[in-house]
XYZ file of C-alpha atoms in Angstrom:
549
model
C 72.011 194.905 62.750
C 70.767 193.845 66.185
C 69.915 189.965 67.583
C 65.709 191.159 66.631
C 66.752 191.861 62.949
C 69.118 188.619 62.719
C 65.798 186.486 64.553
C 63.948 187.959 61.938
C 65.736 187.644 58.870
C 65.744 183.578 60.653
C 62.445 183.433 60.867
C 61.822 184.850 57.065
C 64.279 182.345 55.820
C 62.675 179.123 57.776
C 59.128 180.522 56.612
C 59.831 180.766 52.921
C 61.486 177.601 53.168
C 58.735 175.479 54.422
C 56.286 176.945 52.532
C 58.600 176.090 49.108
C 58.481 172.360 50.394
C 55.076 172.306 51.090
C 54.315 173.836 47.083
C 57.090 171.616 45.754
C 55.258 168.508 47.156
C 52.489 167.527 44.704
C 51.567 165.077 47.281
C 51.159 166.825 49.959
C 48.912 169.249 48.224
C 46.747 166.655 46.672
C 46.581 164.931 50.433
C 45.405 168.300 52.216
C 42.439 168.495 49.256
C 41.393 164.645 49.646
C 41.710 165.688 52.970
C 39.649 168.684 53.218
C 37.134 166.884 50.396
C 37.002 163.982 52.967
C 36.233 166.021 56.238
C 34.285 168.677 53.745
C 30.153 167.425 55.603
C 32.127 167.174 58.853
C 32.671 170.757 58.518
C 29.482 171.282 57.450
C 27.604 170.422 60.454
C 30.390 171.904 62.811
C 30.082 175.455 61.339
C 25.773 174.763 61.189
C 26.129 173.777 64.535
C 28.220 176.854 66.161
C 25.807 179.281 64.018
C 22.676 177.443 65.415
C 24.788 178.247 68.963
C 25.353 181.366 67.933
C 21.557 182.079 67.567
C 20.538 180.716 70.614
C 23.318 181.026 73.032
C 22.765 183.807 75.608
C 25.577 185.165 77.835
C 26.069 182.706 80.229
C 25.786 179.437 77.773
C 27.926 180.870 75.005
C 30.971 181.983 78.460
C 31.045 178.403 79.894
C 31.767 176.988 75.861
C 34.315 178.806 75.523
C 36.040 179.209 79.186
C 35.540 175.158 78.894
C 37.575 175.062 75.704
C 40.488 177.474 76.715
C 42.386 175.450 79.286
C 42.257 172.192 77.656
C 43.027 173.392 73.536
C 45.997 175.599 75.301
C 47.797 172.457 76.765
C 47.093 170.484 73.703
C 48.836 173.222 71.572
C 51.409 173.050 74.000
C 52.148 169.376 73.738
C 52.054 169.864 69.703
C 54.316 172.385 69.800
C 56.886 170.874 71.915
C 56.870 167.523 70.222
C 57.543 169.424 66.761
C 60.453 170.958 68.608
C 61.590 167.470 70.384
C 61.067 165.644 66.674
C 63.316 168.337 64.620
C 65.799 168.013 67.139
C 69.265 169.695 65.598
C 69.206 172.714 63.469
C 70.276 172.444 59.670
C 73.150 173.790 58.901
C 73.875 174.741 62.886
C 77.250 175.483 62.755
C 76.895 177.911 60.077
C 74.314 179.829 61.922
C 75.112 179.591 65.454
C 78.625 181.555 64.251
C 77.485 183.955 62.553
C 74.734 185.323 64.701
C 73.664 184.641 68.668
C 71.578 181.913 70.527
C 69.378 184.807 71.190
C 68.583 185.226 67.600
C 68.326 181.848 66.745
C 65.522 181.323 69.393
C 63.942 184.046 68.183
C 64.207 182.360 65.008
C 63.012 178.988 65.855
C 60.057 180.333 68.094
C 58.738 182.834 65.463
C 58.775 180.260 62.740
C 56.591 178.471 65.612
C 54.562 180.502 65.856
C 53.884 181.921 62.296
C 52.603 178.261 61.211
C 50.817 177.565 64.114
C 49.345 180.623 63.424
C 48.140 178.710 59.997
C 47.355 175.533 61.646
C 45.652 176.704 64.764
C 44.334 180.065 64.440
C 42.558 179.921 61.322
C 40.084 177.425 62.364
C 39.664 179.177 65.779
C 38.804 182.936 63.792
C 36.556 180.125 61.086
C 34.656 178.796 63.994
C 34.145 182.734 65.853
C 32.775 183.819 62.491
C 29.975 180.722 62.587
C 29.324 181.889 65.974
C 29.793 185.577 65.072
C 27.489 185.835 62.035
C 24.513 183.734 64.041
C 24.834 185.822 67.134
C 25.366 188.773 64.884
C 28.121 189.830 66.661
C 30.850 191.246 64.315
C 33.140 192.721 66.558
C 33.947 188.961 67.305
C 35.601 188.898 64.187
C 38.477 191.510 65.843
C 38.372 190.681 69.141
C 39.238 187.055 68.923
C 42.570 187.248 67.190
C 43.814 190.130 68.582
C 43.870 188.384 71.507
C 44.025 184.718 70.678
C 48.145 186.090 68.979
C 49.354 187.054 72.467
C 47.975 184.001 74.597
C 49.270 181.790 71.331
C 52.836 183.418 71.788
C 52.769 182.335 75.590
C 51.365 178.924 74.041
C 54.189 178.596 71.143
C 57.424 179.746 73.994
C 56.102 177.287 76.505
C 55.883 174.177 73.518
C 59.677 175.487 72.717
C 60.321 175.112 76.542
C 58.816 172.211 77.645
C 60.222 170.636 73.960
C 64.335 171.473 74.818
C 63.867 170.332 78.052
C 62.521 166.939 76.847
C 65.083 166.932 73.898
C 68.116 167.617 76.526
C 66.642 164.504 78.810
C 67.140 162.792 75.946
C 70.699 163.678 75.158
C 71.653 163.027 78.360
C 70.043 159.899 79.535
C 70.819 156.833 77.752
C 68.082 154.632 77.932
C 65.662 157.563 76.897
C 67.440 157.748 73.590
C 66.917 154.261 72.995
C 63.313 154.347 73.053
C 63.026 157.892 71.749
C 61.810 156.552 68.964
C 58.579 154.587 70.110
C 57.670 157.349 73.268
C 57.675 160.298 70.042
C 55.800 158.227 67.412
C 53.099 156.762 70.598
C 53.365 160.261 71.705
C 52.528 161.913 68.202
C 49.480 159.800 67.324
C 47.676 160.755 70.737
C 48.375 163.981 70.231
C 47.135 163.797 66.911
C 44.353 162.176 68.062
C 43.542 164.297 70.449
C 43.927 167.540 67.917
C 40.876 165.702 66.180
C 38.675 164.201 68.750
C 38.759 167.282 71.159
C 36.153 169.963 69.147
C 34.017 166.974 68.950
C 33.862 166.194 73.100
C 31.117 167.950 75.063
C 31.614 167.346 78.821
C 28.881 167.680 80.999
C 29.482 170.282 84.106
C 29.890 167.484 86.887
C 32.574 165.900 85.260
C 35.599 166.372 87.723
C 37.675 166.970 84.159
C 34.882 169.691 83.336
C 35.636 171.552 86.459
C 39.026 171.397 86.160
C 39.528 172.669 83.099
C 36.472 175.626 84.506
C 38.315 176.518 87.538
C 41.426 176.786 85.870
C 42.483 180.883 86.217
C 43.291 180.692 82.137
C 39.508 180.433 81.512
C 38.783 184.115 82.688
C 40.884 184.714 79.733
C 38.093 184.130 77.756
C 35.925 187.094 78.711
C 38.323 189.029 76.524
C 37.322 187.755 72.998
C 33.582 188.589 73.947
C 34.774 193.013 74.197
C 32.599 194.908 72.572
C 29.970 192.447 71.925
C 26.343 191.958 74.042
C 28.260 188.558 75.502
C 30.809 190.737 77.328
C 30.931 190.356 80.802
C 31.997 192.638 83.442
C 35.903 192.665 82.681
C 37.356 192.584 86.738
C 40.425 192.478 88.416
C 41.125 188.952 87.693
C 40.306 188.849 83.839
C 43.047 191.574 83.960
C 45.463 189.839 85.669
C 45.117 186.300 83.985
C 45.285 189.032 80.751
C 49.044 190.821 82.305
C 50.429 187.594 83.483
C 49.905 186.024 79.974
C 51.303 189.181 78.640
C 54.085 189.386 81.276
C 54.903 185.157 80.464
C 56.071 186.261 76.534
C 59.338 187.680 77.686
C 59.851 185.350 80.625
C 59.369 182.375 79.072
C 61.820 183.896 75.998
C 64.364 184.082 78.584
C 64.564 180.767 79.786
C 64.410 179.456 76.073
C 67.642 181.178 75.400
C 69.092 179.815 78.254
C 68.410 176.248 77.296
C 68.616 176.597 73.564
C 72.477 176.913 73.817
C 72.624 173.671 75.913
C 70.743 172.042 73.406
C 72.800 172.456 70.143
C 76.176 172.498 71.876
C 75.177 168.862 74.284
C 75.836 165.550 72.974
C 77.830 166.239 69.008
C 77.623 163.002 67.910
C 74.301 162.231 68.334
C 71.946 164.948 67.004
C 68.957 162.678 66.613
C 65.396 164.308 67.703
C 63.265 161.652 69.679
C 61.787 159.970 66.009
C 65.402 159.276 65.004
C 65.747 161.709 62.754
C 69.954 162.103 61.925
C 71.562 164.881 61.154
C 71.766 165.793 57.431
C 75.674 165.297 57.296
C 75.508 162.035 59.242
C 73.368 159.927 57.184
C 73.966 156.470 57.338
C 76.177 154.389 54.828
C 74.490 151.321 55.367
C 71.784 149.467 56.006
C 70.157 150.075 58.427
C 68.117 146.609 58.584
C 70.329 143.708 58.561
C 68.751 141.095 55.421
C 66.827 138.402 56.133
C 69.997 135.934 56.652
C 71.550 138.278 59.369
C 72.560 136.627 62.588
C 70.180 138.396 64.553
C 67.443 138.367 62.599
C 67.528 134.529 61.967
C 66.654 133.093 65.443
C 62.692 133.998 65.463
C 61.253 131.732 68.280
C 58.859 129.293 68.057
C 56.184 128.457 65.472
C 58.049 131.304 63.314
C 61.118 128.945 62.635
C 59.121 126.297 61.204
C 59.170 127.853 57.864
C 61.183 130.703 55.686
C 57.383 132.735 55.453
C 58.007 132.750 59.390
C 61.614 133.595 59.326
C 60.190 136.654 57.101
C 57.482 137.621 59.568
C 59.409 137.758 61.636
C 62.153 140.024 60.608
C 59.088 142.203 59.575
C 58.463 142.521 63.238
C 61.827 143.023 64.566
C 62.223 145.910 61.951
C 59.578 147.510 63.369
C 60.436 147.291 66.987
C 63.967 148.645 65.486
C 62.327 151.193 63.757
C 58.696 152.386 64.294
C 58.744 155.282 62.268
C 57.915 153.117 59.846
C 54.705 152.767 60.081
C 53.854 156.139 60.129
C 51.643 155.763 57.123
C 49.176 154.087 59.734
C 48.168 158.009 60.588
C 45.942 157.869 57.609
C 43.897 155.672 59.760
C 42.629 158.364 62.051
C 41.558 160.115 59.662
C 39.795 157.128 57.755
C 37.915 156.419 61.094
C 37.595 159.633 62.117
C 33.359 160.177 61.195
C 33.546 156.751 63.735
C 35.141 158.008 66.116
C 33.208 161.102 66.445
C 29.592 158.982 66.418
C 30.836 156.916 69.393
C 32.079 160.345 71.515
C 29.276 162.330 70.702
C 26.927 159.085 71.883
C 29.064 156.975 74.792
C 25.697 154.574 74.573
C 26.108 153.351 71.189
C 29.567 152.130 72.375
C 28.275 148.448 72.944
C 26.155 148.219 69.276
C 28.275 150.221 66.705
C 31.995 149.782 68.357
C 32.893 146.278 67.782
C 31.909 146.002 64.332
C 33.918 149.560 64.147
C 37.053 147.497 66.088
C 36.776 144.646 63.358
C 37.197 147.069 60.683
C 39.701 148.665 62.290
C 41.605 145.388 62.556
C 40.997 144.323 59.038
C 42.465 147.850 57.907
C 45.806 147.389 60.482
C 46.246 143.394 58.997
C 46.884 144.781 55.430
C 48.276 148.404 55.974
C 50.416 147.465 58.780
C 53.234 145.854 56.106
C 52.059 144.945 53.093
C 51.567 148.303 51.257
C 55.193 148.375 50.450
C 56.767 145.362 50.421
C 59.287 145.621 47.774
C 60.165 149.068 48.733
C 60.318 148.124 52.508
C 63.347 146.260 51.901
C 65.315 148.491 50.194
C 69.312 147.825 49.701
C 68.439 144.831 51.379
C 66.315 143.651 48.564
C 68.262 142.458 46.288
C 70.367 139.961 48.807
C 67.012 138.552 49.599
C 66.292 138.246 45.891
C 69.624 136.253 45.284
C 69.628 134.303 49.245
C 66.999 131.866 47.476
C 63.902 133.432 49.338
C 60.683 132.458 46.763
C 57.763 134.967 46.497
C 55.434 132.767 47.556
C 57.182 132.368 51.021
C 58.218 136.406 51.079
C 54.575 137.803 50.643
C 53.155 134.687 52.594
C 55.911 136.229 55.324
C 54.269 139.483 54.970
C 50.624 138.555 54.894
C 52.053 136.588 58.343
C 53.565 139.272 59.892
C 49.780 141.569 59.362
C 47.698 139.043 60.482
C 49.467 138.939 63.630
C 48.060 142.617 63.881
C 45.185 142.386 63.110
C 43.792 139.095 64.244
C 43.838 139.734 67.558
C 42.591 143.422 67.278
C 39.762 141.492 65.646
C 38.883 139.006 68.306
C 39.223 141.224 70.880
C 35.934 143.515 69.385
C 33.951 140.386 69.290
C 34.274 138.876 72.708
C 33.867 142.468 73.930
C 30.634 142.779 71.490
C 29.180 139.581 73.350
C 28.476 142.405 76.270
C 26.562 144.724 74.323
C 22.953 144.585 72.734
C 23.562 142.825 70.019
C 22.969 139.474 69.389
C 25.324 136.410 70.309
C 25.042 135.582 66.526
C 25.337 138.950 64.633
C 28.714 139.753 66.804
C 30.095 136.135 65.713
C 29.168 137.197 62.069
C 30.896 140.002 62.625
C 33.955 138.522 64.112
C 33.884 135.792 61.771
C 33.145 138.254 58.714
C 36.789 140.007 59.953
C 38.622 136.883 60.449
C 37.993 136.444 56.647
C 38.611 139.669 55.782
C 41.868 139.927 57.355
C 43.667 137.503 54.979
C 42.048 139.346 52.045
C 43.430 143.034 53.137
C 46.437 141.391 53.894
C 46.911 140.255 50.119
C 44.669 143.319 48.709
C 47.463 145.203 50.395
C 50.900 143.189 48.814
C 49.309 143.374 45.714
C 49.066 146.923 45.435
C 52.138 147.664 47.715
C 53.502 145.091 44.419
C 52.329 147.416 41.507
C 53.485 150.799 42.975
C 56.857 150.203 45.413
C 58.256 152.714 46.492
C 62.196 153.085 47.338
C 62.734 156.871 48.121
C 62.525 158.264 51.796
C 59.928 160.899 52.240
C 58.792 163.401 54.845
C 55.742 161.403 56.655
C 53.404 162.936 59.102
C 55.794 164.579 62.003
C 58.695 165.460 59.351
C 59.864 161.638 59.851
C 62.295 161.065 57.024
C 61.210 157.354 56.067
C 59.959 154.780 53.265
C 56.345 154.981 53.361
C 53.863 153.700 50.652
C 52.747 155.510 47.699
C 49.427 157.016 48.230
C 47.907 155.719 45.581
C 48.964 152.282 47.472
C 46.930 153.456 50.653
C 44.137 155.044 48.783
C 43.455 151.822 46.765
C 43.986 149.478 49.726
C 41.490 151.501 51.715
C 39.039 151.558 48.950
C 39.353 148.173 47.869
C 38.402 147.006 51.833
C 36.289 149.423 53.044
C 34.004 148.277 49.849
C 34.488 145.171 51.096
C 33.947 145.350 54.571
C 30.804 147.704 54.113
C 29.036 144.873 51.862
C 30.184 142.017 54.166
C 29.119 144.165 57.530
C 25.651 145.255 55.498
C 25.009 141.500 54.398
C 25.412 140.099 58.277
C 23.091 143.246 59.416
C 20.373 142.247 56.527
C 18.038 140.377 58.883
C 17.811 143.707 61.042
C 17.575 146.147 58.446
C 15.058 144.135 56.413
C 12.659 143.403 59.648
C 12.481 147.631 59.740
C 10.870 147.795 56.284
C 8.540 144.612 56.651
C 10.167 142.268 54.693
C 9.398 138.395 55.341
C 12.300 136.701 57.601
C 12.039 133.469 54.549
C 12.800 136.515 51.545
C 15.384 137.435 54.184
C 17.364 134.516 54.959
C 16.946 133.353 51.069
C 18.661 137.167 50.033
C 21.101 136.534 52.866
C 22.753 133.022 51.970
C 22.596 134.557 48.371
C 24.531 137.410 49.211
C 27.169 135.446 51.456
C 27.560 133.043 48.569
C 28.071 135.881 46.020
C 30.327 138.042 49.375
C 32.214 134.359 49.609
C 33.242 134.459 45.898
C 34.279 138.119 45.319
C 36.423 137.680 48.381
C 38.398 134.924 47.560
C 38.233 135.966 43.673
C 40.425 139.279 44.923
C 42.629 137.679 47.743
C 43.980 134.883 45.866
C 44.106 137.298 42.537
C 46.179 139.877 44.432
C 48.268 136.845 46.567
C 49.283 135.373 42.914
C 50.274 139.218 41.480
C 52.574 139.802 44.191
C 54.319 136.643 44.087
C 54.829 137.486 40.288
C 56.037 140.164 40.602
C 58.515 139.055 43.560
C 59.297 136.404 41.278
C 59.589 139.108 38.262
C 62.148 141.101 40.472
C 65.752 141.228 38.702
C 69.126 142.814 39.693
C 71.010 144.837 37.412
């Protein structure tokens, strides 16, 4: 069997293993179904808009819309694949794999796996959007031409992403400074790419924007003309279009030759390291000691300034040290991208509303961050250090307050910045101040609720989170519970603040509104206080009741 046959086998084994891992993880399936349900309204309006565009669009408008997306989407997919390659780090069972077949087959297997996974992630949505346009425009040929011509373009993009990712991995292996910063850089890069992946379909840039002109001037935009072959939208295929198509096809073997040379450089380099940009170690090199020293350790026991005045401040400082040392602990915060996506898309499609809806939106984001940063898994985050912490004399009250303080340091500055920026917008100053004030009240409640829910359902085992990072993350139940409770409290609070404006639109008198608003404020304050105090006391009892077997 030649290298091609071995490469196909490697691809088949990797795809089968990934599929079994996915279907065997109920958490991932439920998360996927939940995301589909959550974004079903957005998907409906997206497909409806594409269908309406297909009904009314002429040839020039259709070509311009598709050409504008080809280059940005190609760059985005290249970045995503490069990040996946960098994050993957070393090969699984690389000694066995590299001694049973050649580097060319291994590269083919890795790239083939990335290509097939990318088709599932990217090609299916593209085909779905194309189908909506085809139905609206009455051009069923798009259902054939789009997959046929997207496949070679995506093959070239996959290989380019692999080359870029492998080059970055080699650089991280050779440069010590970058290797120390790999986790921070990788996590930030992952969050940026994930945000762009969800925001880009909603962005429609005017034709006079330089970024739009640059995208339209790219030679790759002419490749989009091939998607319309056999339809009424098809332009004349000239030498430029054929040249771009030939370049895309020729790039596949050329990039494969480059990838074949780069692969062994990475695999046979830094044998003692074996970590990816996100810091995921090789399975055979798992650490046997806790990665985070206990609270009483020397390096973590010297908090600065106000953190050194109390045990709670010391606990809060330790959380910050751990977060900076291992930022992959915050990968669960990517769920905020999904929660906040409807608001982000609204602001992207209507930039004029940024100063109107932006400050309340950011205030709510700060409230979520305060609780979700350090509170959703207080016991599980301690891991092997928890028995040391419990027996060190730290009280439950100090531990919970330390967790709350660490989260407030994250959320409160976001709320204050949103309030200051909101003063420059069209909202009355008293409404901006009221929203920011409610945010400052909600932030401690959010932290208390998060700590209470996290203490109720702790997770001690490491799981593979977003981006393939192995880390201890909160349970999905904790994330959903915190989001639901805080979301309801924040929604009611914002509604109470804007009650006079809403009532004025429907003709209700100001005296009646003031009376209702005062009563609503009292009820909301009582509910917030009760929920916050109850969650705080429960978390304290859970910590104090913990016993070391």
